[in-house]
């Protein structure tokens, strides 16, 4: 676009008026873009001061400024008598993070940890091995699809039944509500406000893109018998709906914008960016007192915590830090010659929503190609008014939740999404598939489709995975990325659920709404699958094994549970077992993944974990 006019002759010389308007327009657009994410909007980096003065002692040191850590930092710093240090390996999010339509542009950049999974017999050969994770303030809430979904009451009641008191739905609901500022009155006020709140720091909106295709997707689902449900976060958990999103006035609402920006001027909260935590200082009695980190890749610091160290580094980094510090499986640590302080099953119980996708060609005879002017006008509208196609997530706003085993069940085990692209969006399609690690065969097929028609990518997501993986250290050097073994589809029941979901989705192609769009299934050439009978279970098993990938919601690697559970790492108050002064407050404590995206549950864990800390140290504060 920058070279679109480079060879055109310029108009005659302006007498001044036109130049003034052009200058004003240019300056207005630059100011508008800068206002999306001005440097002074984000919390200041205390590292600048610490490099000159050194670090003081703190009451609490929090590692990780993601979905949970941002919440914990905000809530603990409400006590002006406590000094809080928040360390994060990343910095301020880029402008692309603010724009709801740009999550895939951030992948494989400095704002992403760029993890990869290990090659195993369950690896999707065509889907690659890429695991994105946010490396910036807000963590993965700064690069996700903004979905606000809690799961359902049975998920949390099951946590409690596993031996975790106070984690049942009636207990955790108040913490979901504590964070939430639901901006959609029909949802917020339903059931007398029992399920939602308008008083929290996290803005949640129901954003309807008003795209005709989006409405047709919902019509197709209803034609197949799925009921439209306004709010899957209330009573009904199955059906088709427009998703609630963490958006505030057309801009992304991340954990950082909601919880850190609002607390950035508190003098007792010091936030240090680009601080890569290497390990914790733990004595033989299990007392944790200090955190060692590398600042900006230049200088190492060791800082003391008077009360607690709180790990909120996430499902991958939290177990890595614990194992590097001597807390982990004895055999594994001894193999790496790391002194074992506590033999705990760190890194086990890894699970995630696995997914595959189907590719649909639409409107092959009627598709209108998108133009540069369309994109320019859309971005102009976004810059000046924060509305238009860049202010939402398009057809991805729809979700279909269902139970593949029991059509009358209110508890989903599967869901469908739809990501729509208009003919000619070649670079966007490449960005999507490349960003998630798909190979050239997949990318080339998708590009061929989008050049001649509209296209929909349909992720089919398993919400109730039974397979479990693990995380191991690659070595004892902190800079080495850990080994990730998701072990997708290891449990036969997971594959059977995929087969049921695939069979059901194929019925979408024959609905009136999809036939109107000339919907056509496009299969990826796979020699090992193509020799099988087309549309047989054997074919779809082969397809699923080759295409399975992460739906970006890993959890469980520092499992919460009672002492009777040999795989548990933290107790129900999130204290690391057989240690003093150490807690984990993030998605790694989840014993079993809830049937909804993890952004909202992880923030809930942050809220509840912060209250545990306050209670244990005698500060009631705000509730």
XYZ file of C-alpha atoms in Angstrom:
623
model
C 0.000 0.000 0.000
C 2.871 2.387 0.628
C 3.857 2.218 -3.053
C 0.353 2.403 -4.547
C 0.838 5.898 -5.954
C 4.597 6.014 -6.445
C 4.459 6.019 -10.273
C 1.530 8.390 -10.639
C 2.139 11.993 -11.711
C 1.331 14.515 -9.007
C -1.462 17.081 -9.426
C -0.673 20.695 -10.196
C 0.867 22.718 -7.391
C -1.551 23.576 -4.588
C -2.104 27.224 -3.696
C -2.256 26.123 -0.064
C -5.733 25.001 0.885
C -5.410 21.420 -0.370
C -2.003 21.021 1.245
C -3.423 22.277 4.528
C -6.235 19.734 4.446
C -3.854 16.917 3.533
C -1.496 17.928 6.319
C -4.378 18.083 8.790
C -5.660 14.691 7.664
C -2.222 13.110 7.962
C -1.620 14.579 11.406
C -5.085 13.507 12.561
C -4.460 9.913 11.507
C -1.037 9.826 13.169
C -2.460 11.209 16.415
C -5.327 8.704 16.241
C -2.936 5.797 15.767
C -0.630 6.962 18.539
C -3.622 7.346 20.854
C -4.377 3.619 20.541
C -1.410 2.765 22.729
C 0.571 5.809 23.930
C 3.694 5.009 25.986
C 2.406 6.871 29.037
C -0.747 4.726 29.028
C 1.166 1.702 30.281
C 2.702 1.355 33.754
C 6.217 2.786 34.037
C 9.134 0.370 34.085
C 10.678 0.359 37.554
C 13.701 -1.375 36.072
C 15.006 2.027 34.981
C 15.168 3.120 38.612
C 16.377 -0.203 39.959
C 19.369 -0.310 37.634
C 20.576 2.915 39.266
C 19.490 2.325 42.855
C 19.139 -1.437 43.186
C 16.112 -3.287 44.510
C 14.635 -3.032 47.971
C 12.993 -5.925 49.827
C 9.334 -6.548 49.051
C 6.485 -8.130 50.933
C 5.374 -10.010 47.827
C 7.092 -10.780 44.560
C 4.794 -11.810 41.724
C 6.274 -13.515 38.674
C 4.235 -12.956 35.528
C 1.895 -10.142 34.463
C -0.603 -12.278 32.583
C -4.256 -13.149 33.159
C -3.733 -14.053 36.826
C -0.602 -12.107 37.780
C -2.066 -8.763 36.727
C -5.094 -9.407 38.917
C -2.983 -10.466 41.890
C -0.760 -7.389 41.585
C -3.768 -5.097 41.525
C -5.498 -6.703 44.488
C -2.464 -7.029 46.756
C -1.350 -3.465 46.092
C -4.715 -2.282 47.452
C -3.024 -2.558 50.830
C -0.807 0.555 50.982
C 1.272 -1.067 53.720
C 2.457 -3.854 51.420
C 5.207 -3.383 48.856
C 4.682 -5.418 45.708
C 7.162 -6.299 42.954
C 5.729 -7.585 39.667
C 8.203 -9.123 37.229
C 7.417 -9.864 33.593
C 9.655 -11.171 30.841
C 7.995 -8.942 28.220
C 7.230 -5.270 27.813
C 4.322 -3.112 26.686
C 2.046 -4.685 24.057
C 2.309 -3.382 20.483
C -0.434 -1.367 18.796
C -1.583 -4.516 16.983
C -2.535 -5.977 20.346
C -5.042 -3.184 20.907
C -6.901 -3.802 17.621
C -9.341 -6.726 18.081
C -8.942 -7.961 14.502
C -5.145 -8.408 14.685
C -4.313 -11.323 17.034
C -2.491 -13.402 14.432
C -0.187 -10.551 13.453
C 1.494 -10.789 16.861
C 2.420 -14.457 16.611
C 6.062 -15.364 16.022
C 7.240 -11.904 17.075
C 9.108 -10.675 20.154
C 5.739 -10.520 21.939
C 5.328 -14.293 21.737
C 7.336 -16.927 23.643
C 7.366 -18.962 20.414
C 7.213 -22.372 22.026
C 7.191 -25.616 20.067
C 6.007 -29.047 21.087
C 8.113 -32.171 20.791
C 7.660 -34.628 17.935
C 5.516 -37.551 19.086
C 3.307 -40.169 17.538
C 0.276 -37.929 18.101
C 1.736 -34.809 16.499
C -0.285 -33.275 13.695
C 2.106 -33.601 10.773
C 0.326 -30.905 8.788
C -0.456 -28.574 11.672
C 3.123 -28.056 12.753
C 4.209 -27.919 16.371
C 3.802 -24.267 17.315
C 2.474 -23.143 20.722
C 2.057 -19.354 20.957
C 2.103 -17.738 24.410
C 2.006 -14.019 25.144
C 5.284 -12.424 26.244
C 4.182 -8.936 27.255
C 2.071 -7.202 29.872
C -1.238 -9.037 29.901
C 0.415 -12.257 28.738
C -1.780 -14.246 26.387
C -4.752 -11.968 27.114
C -2.889 -9.478 24.910
C -2.882 -11.771 21.856
C -5.907 -14.039 22.250
C -9.335 -13.835 20.588
C -10.787 -11.854 23.529
C -13.412 -14.491 24.364
C -15.058 -14.222 27.775
C -16.337 -17.718 28.559
C -16.400 -19.265 32.020
C -17.409 -22.861 31.455
C -20.274 -24.086 33.590
C -21.129 -24.888 37.180
C -20.396 -28.598 36.861
C -16.766 -27.835 35.980
C -16.102 -26.084 39.262
C -18.228 -28.404 41.374
C -16.009 -31.176 40.031
C -12.911 -29.275 41.200
C -14.402 -29.250 44.689
C -15.326 -32.936 44.496
C -11.685 -33.697 43.697
C -10.795 -32.464 47.179
C -10.517 -28.692 46.753
C -12.835 -26.965 49.245
C -14.293 -23.553 48.303
C -13.772 -24.128 44.568
C -17.373 -25.086 43.792
C -19.386 -22.913 41.435
C -21.234 -20.993 44.139
C -17.869 -20.043 45.649
C -16.061 -19.049 42.459
C -18.985 -17.144 40.907
C -18.382 -14.152 43.158
C -14.810 -13.959 41.858
C -15.920 -14.043 38.239
C -18.270 -11.191 39.103
C -15.640 -9.322 41.086
C -13.581 -8.804 37.924
C -16.429 -8.198 35.524
C -17.921 -5.010 34.139
C -20.501 -6.408 31.736
C -21.507 -3.694 29.305
C -24.525 -5.468 27.771
C -27.593 -4.721 29.946
C -29.723 -7.627 28.732
C -27.005 -10.021 29.917
C -25.849 -8.095 32.963
C -29.352 -7.659 34.410
C -30.768 -11.100 33.626
C -31.706 -13.294 36.611
C -31.524 -10.248 38.828
C -27.818 -9.829 38.139
C -27.044 -13.210 39.717
C -24.521 -14.289 37.060
C -22.920 -10.975 36.102
C -21.634 -7.692 37.470
C -21.180 -4.181 36.152
C -18.803 -3.081 38.913
C -15.539 -4.828 38.049
C -12.441 -3.560 36.257
C -12.683 -5.898 33.247
C -14.983 -4.635 30.510
C -17.005 -7.334 28.743
C -19.131 -6.522 25.724
C -21.356 -8.400 23.319
C -20.080 -7.166 19.956
C -22.158 -8.043 16.886
C -20.235 -7.581 13.648
C -23.531 -7.529 11.704
C -21.904 -9.520 8.908
C -24.457 -11.347 6.733
C -22.319 -14.485 6.797
C -22.209 -14.361 10.582
C -25.992 -14.335 10.745
C -26.155 -17.184 8.226
C -23.857 -19.306 10.399
C -26.279 -18.916 13.281
C -29.200 -19.697 10.970
C -27.505 -22.910 9.840
C -26.940 -23.952 13.455
C -30.560 -23.277 14.346
C -31.694 -25.232 11.283
C -29.815 -28.223 12.717
C -31.605 -27.872 16.023
C -29.220 -25.739 18.064
C -31.093 -23.166 20.113
C -29.917 -19.573 20.157
C -28.704 -18.706 23.649
C -27.992 -15.114 24.562
C -25.601 -15.952 27.391
C -23.669 -19.220 27.649
C -22.195 -17.900 30.919
C -25.519 -18.184 32.751
C -27.988 -21.096 32.893
C -27.755 -22.705 29.457
C -24.369 -23.901 28.250
C -25.232 -25.495 24.931
C -26.478 -23.816 21.776
C -25.337 -21.155 19.346
C -24.508 -17.640 20.452
C -22.640 -14.426 19.781
C -19.727 -14.482 22.163
C -19.012 -12.018 24.907
C -15.622 -10.392 24.401
C -13.150 -8.495 26.545
C -13.456 -5.263 24.605
C -13.770 -1.685 25.790
C -15.083 0.793 23.208
C -13.614 -1.047 20.239
C -10.231 -1.768 21.852
C -8.864 -4.944 23.412
C -9.379 -5.222 27.149
C -6.518 -7.374 28.408
C -5.537 -8.241 31.955
C -2.975 -5.445 31.671
C -5.388 -2.731 30.512
C -7.955 -3.718 33.132
C -5.803 -4.427 36.190
C -2.354 -2.893 35.710
C -3.200 0.390 34.031
C -5.731 1.101 36.784
C -3.068 0.486 39.455
C -0.016 1.957 37.731
C 0.191 5.049 39.946
C 0.242 3.183 43.234
C 3.619 3.894 44.834
C 3.734 0.470 46.496
C 3.521 -1.430 43.172
C 6.749 -1.697 41.202
C 6.474 -3.289 37.764
C 9.669 -4.436 36.092
C 9.548 -5.301 32.404
C 11.907 -7.559 30.429
C 12.787 -9.413 33.640
C 13.398 -13.084 32.872
C 13.081 -15.066 36.106
C 15.677 -17.835 36.292
C 14.946 -19.559 39.584
C 13.942 -19.167 43.207
C 16.158 -19.324 46.269
C 14.825 -22.118 48.488
C 16.526 -23.583 51.534
C 16.481 -27.250 52.538
C 13.491 -26.630 54.787
C 11.471 -25.511 51.786
C 11.458 -21.840 52.736
C 11.344 -19.618 49.666
C 12.880 -16.204 50.155
C 14.367 -14.783 46.959
C 13.838 -14.529 43.219
C 16.723 -14.462 40.768
C 16.144 -12.805 37.405
C 17.964 -11.390 34.437
C 17.001 -7.841 33.545
C 16.997 -6.966 29.829
C 19.517 -9.666 29.123
C 22.184 -7.480 30.694
C 22.268 -7.777 34.477
C 21.250 -10.332 37.101
C 19.434 -9.434 40.307
C 18.338 -11.392 43.344
C 15.473 -9.835 45.308
C 14.077 -10.902 48.677
C 10.400 -11.404 49.503
C 9.513 -10.924 53.156
C 6.185 -12.739 52.952
C 5.661 -14.711 49.740
C 6.765 -15.382 46.206
C 3.790 -15.895 43.912
C 4.280 -17.655 40.603
C 1.806 -16.478 37.963
C 4.059 -17.260 35.025
C 1.604 -19.588 33.305
C 1.207 -23.239 32.428
C 4.621 -23.504 30.748
C 6.837 -21.043 32.604
C 5.628 -21.776 36.126
C 6.683 -25.460 36.055
C 9.925 -24.490 34.347
C 10.821 -22.046 37.133
C 9.839 -24.524 39.835
C 11.928 -27.324 38.351
C 14.926 -25.037 37.822
C 14.600 -24.187 41.519
C 14.690 -27.827 42.655
C 10.963 -28.502 42.979
C 9.842 -31.225 40.607
C 9.984 -34.943 39.792
C 13.043 -36.359 41.516
C 14.202 -38.614 38.675
C 13.968 -35.843 36.091
C 15.812 -33.281 38.220
C 18.554 -35.733 39.154
C 19.093 -36.550 35.481
C 19.827 -32.858 34.940
C 21.939 -32.620 38.114
C 19.562 -30.140 39.712
C 19.539 -30.533 43.531
C 16.120 -31.828 44.578
C 14.505 -29.776 47.321
C 10.963 -31.110 46.997
C 9.873 -34.142 44.961
C 6.567 -33.000 43.448
C 4.891 -33.908 40.178
C 5.490 -30.557 38.502
C 4.778 -30.583 34.775
C 2.325 -33.489 34.759
C -1.418 -33.217 34.056
C -0.805 -30.958 31.036
C -3.961 -30.682 29.000
C -5.417 -28.366 26.436
C -8.279 -28.088 23.986
C -7.066 -29.900 20.870
C -8.691 -28.914 17.605
C -8.736 -29.638 13.908
C -10.123 -27.445 11.185
C -12.255 -27.863 8.118
C -11.852 -25.556 5.148
C -14.941 -24.292 3.330
C -15.072 -22.553 -0.025
C -18.021 -20.152 -0.263
C -19.684 -18.031 -2.933
C -17.403 -19.232 -5.711
C -19.679 -17.684 -8.339
C -20.579 -14.481 -6.487
C -17.624 -13.598 -4.227
C -16.494 -9.982 -4.512
C -12.787 -9.409 -4.118
C -11.683 -7.187 -1.284
C -9.738 -4.108 -2.363
C -7.043 -1.925 -0.903
C -9.639 0.841 -0.625
C -11.861 -1.446 1.465
C -9.019 -2.026 3.893
C -8.026 1.633 4.003
C -11.588 2.725 4.657
C -11.973 0.082 7.346
C -8.806 1.144 9.118
C -9.693 4.838 8.786
C -13.027 4.091 10.444
C -11.241 2.217 13.200
C -8.664 4.949 13.820
C -11.201 7.749 13.926
C -14.163 6.048 15.608
C -12.945 2.635 16.893
C -15.741 0.985 14.917
C -15.971 -1.047 11.718
C -14.467 -4.410 10.753
C -11.240 -3.921 12.719
C -13.158 -3.334 15.976
C -14.459 -6.905 16.236
C -13.538 -10.496 15.393
C -15.934 -10.991 12.474
C -17.537 -14.399 12.045
C -15.438 -15.768 14.895
C -17.980 -14.069 17.152
C -20.197 -17.153 16.757
C -19.752 -20.298 18.774
C -21.752 -23.521 18.797
C -21.468 -25.501 22.048
C -22.904 -29.009 22.217
C -22.616 -32.399 23.823
C -21.662 -34.976 21.198
C -22.766 -37.900 23.371
C -26.095 -36.622 24.660
C -28.088 -34.029 22.679
C -30.180 -33.300 25.775
C -27.226 -32.572 28.042
C -26.593 -29.014 29.224
C -22.841 -29.639 29.473
C -20.841 -29.315 26.228
C -17.925 -31.478 25.228
C -17.344 -29.826 21.849
C -17.625 -26.505 20.039
C -17.451 -25.060 16.528
C -16.062 -21.709 15.436
C -16.021 -20.026 12.018
C -13.277 -17.675 10.816
C -14.373 -15.999 7.601
C -12.199 -14.377 4.921
C -13.246 -12.455 1.827
C -11.912 -13.288 -1.596
C -8.518 -11.657 -2.058
C -7.446 -11.664 1.616
C -4.362 -13.659 0.694
C -1.925 -12.079 3.135
C -4.362 -12.456 6.049
C -4.870 -16.138 5.298
C -1.113 -16.706 5.096
C -0.666 -14.866 8.399
C -3.257 -17.108 10.069
C -1.852 -20.448 8.945
C 1.791 -19.446 9.232
C 1.248 -17.932 12.677
C -0.175 -21.206 13.991
C 2.559 -23.330 12.424
C 0.775 -25.051 9.554
C 2.955 -26.389 6.761
C 3.191 -25.168 3.167
C 0.768 -27.790 1.850
C -2.006 -26.357 4.007
C -1.057 -22.755 3.284
C -0.943 -23.274 -0.489
C -4.367 -24.937 -0.574
C -5.889 -22.123 1.486
C -4.297 -19.480 -0.738
C -5.695 -21.144 -3.861
C -9.175 -21.029 -2.323
C -9.077 -17.425 -1.166
C -7.852 -16.229 -4.558
C -11.038 -17.408 -6.243
C -13.746 -17.441 -3.552
C -14.663 -16.517 -0.012
C -13.409 -18.919 2.619
C -14.287 -20.060 6.115
C -11.892 -21.863 8.446
C -13.930 -24.005 10.844
C -12.084 -24.974 14.048
C -13.618 -28.041 15.706
C -12.572 -27.884 19.362
C -12.665 -30.681 21.942
C -13.742 -29.219 25.297
C -13.445 -32.352 27.417
C -10.048 -33.898 26.614
C -9.118 -37.015 28.557
C -5.529 -37.238 27.285
C -2.777 -35.776 29.446
C 0.703 -34.592 28.601
C 3.694 -33.204 30.451
C 6.365 -30.523 30.480
C 10.032 -31.325 31.122
C 13.163 -29.229 31.255
C 15.445 -29.324 28.233
C 18.402 -28.546 30.467
C 19.263 -26.646 33.622
C 20.012 -23.407 31.802
C 17.074 -20.962 32.198
C 17.347 -19.750 28.599
C 16.486 -23.194 27.227
C 12.845 -23.623 26.298
C 11.188 -26.564 28.026
C 10.061 -29.746 26.314
C 6.296 -29.795 25.765
C 4.491 -33.107 25.244
C 0.747 -32.459 24.838
C -0.009 -36.113 23.975
C -3.126 -35.258 22.020
C -5.498 -38.148 21.239
C -3.636 -40.613 23.459
C -6.968 -41.564 25.030
C -9.241 -43.347 22.516
C -12.346 -41.544 23.767
C -10.909 -38.231 22.512
C -10.783 -39.547 18.960
C -14.303 -40.913 19.244
C -15.547 -37.491 20.306
C -13.827 -35.933 17.320
C -15.517 -38.430 14.992
C -18.956 -37.613 16.380
C -18.274 -33.885 16.032
C -17.007 -34.243 12.453
C -20.079 -36.207 11.416
C -22.350 -33.592 12.911
C -20.520 -30.693 11.315
C -20.737 -32.189 7.837
C -24.501 -31.704 8.122
C -23.926 -27.923 8.093
C -23.006 -28.162 4.413
C -26.543 -29.255 3.558
C -28.381 -26.526 5.430
C -30.304 -23.901 3.488
C -28.066 -21.165 4.862
C -24.855 -22.849 3.698
C -26.235 -23.961 0.348
C -27.054 -20.309 -0.311
C -23.312 -19.687 -0.095
C -22.444 -22.677 -2.301
C -20.542 -24.142 0.634
C -17.990 -26.708 -0.479
C -15.659 -28.742 1.729
C -12.001 -28.447 0.680
C -9.804 -31.270 1.911
C -6.064 -31.003 2.416
C -4.149 -33.542 0.268
C -2.703 -36.173 2.582
C -1.279 -39.215 0.799
C -1.515 -41.392 3.888
C -5.226 -40.526 4.273
C -6.258 -40.243 0.628
C -5.697 -43.965 0.059
C -8.489 -44.697 2.540
C -12.148 -44.848 1.634
C -13.414 -41.279 1.413
C -15.635 -40.158 4.272
C -14.983 -43.362 6.219
C -14.205 -43.285 9.921
C -10.705 -44.479 9.031
C -10.228 -41.462 6.785
C -11.374 -38.993 9.431
C -9.209 -40.644 12.082
C -6.226 -40.196 9.761
C -7.235 -36.602 9.004
C -7.619 -35.784 12.686
C -4.254 -37.262 13.652
C -2.534 -35.240 10.943
C -4.339 -31.964 11.632
C -4.638 -31.896 15.430
C -3.180 -28.775 17.005
C -3.450 -26.552 20.068
C -6.481 -24.349 20.624
C -4.201 -22.242 22.852
C -5.551 -23.104 26.312
C -2.947 -25.252 28.104
C -3.361 -25.784 31.835
C -2.846 -28.161 34.729
C 0.939 -28.470 35.177
C 0.945 -27.524 38.890
C -2.227 -29.355 39.779
C -4.365 -28.301 42.730
C -5.454 -31.179 44.925
C -5.451 -32.838 48.359
C -2.532 -34.740 49.787
C -4.266 -37.974 48.809
C -3.698 -37.052 45.158
C -0.077 -38.035 44.380
C -0.005 -35.778 41.295
C -1.093 -32.628 43.130
C 1.381 -29.783 43.557
C -0.556 -27.058 45.378
C -3.237 -27.260 48.057
C -6.632 -25.638 47.679
C -5.234 -22.330 48.947
C -2.655 -22.570 46.153
C 0.373 -23.015 48.404
C 3.086 -25.243 46.972
C 3.152 -28.325 49.132
C 5.891 -28.818 51.704
C 7.190 -25.287 51.158
C 6.839 -21.987 52.989
C 6.320 -18.645 51.297
C 5.479 -19.981 47.830
C 2.195 -20.025 45.933
C 1.120 -20.660 42.370
C -1.747 -18.543 41.094
C -2.375 -19.172 37.404
C -3.897 -21.700 34.986
C -1.303 -24.328 35.879
C -3.246 -25.128 39.088
C -6.361 -26.239 37.188
C -7.065 -29.911 37.982
C -9.395 -30.371 34.998
C -9.977 -27.878 32.222
C -13.393 -26.154 32.282
C -15.591 -26.295 29.189
C -14.927 -22.754 28.087
C -11.968 -20.595 27.154
C -9.414 -20.033 29.915
C -9.132 -16.236 29.985
C -12.027 -15.691 32.407
C -11.284 -18.731 34.628
C -7.641 -17.696 34.980
C -8.619 -14.185 36.044
C -11.036 -15.764 38.515
C -8.134 -17.829 39.887
C -6.195 -14.576 40.252
C -9.031 -12.959 42.200
C -9.559 -15.942 44.492
C -5.848 -16.521 44.987
C -5.343 -12.871 45.950
C -8.040 -13.229 48.592
C -6.288 -16.302 50.012
C -3.129 -14.228 50.360
C -4.989 -11.364 52.011
C -6.724 -13.693 54.459
C -3.507 -15.473 55.393
C -1.751 -12.176 56.083
C -4.617 -10.491 57.922
C -5.788 -7.992 55.339
C -9.441 -8.066 54.354
C -9.470 -4.972 52.132
C -11.882 -4.655 49.230
C -14.210 -7.451 48.151
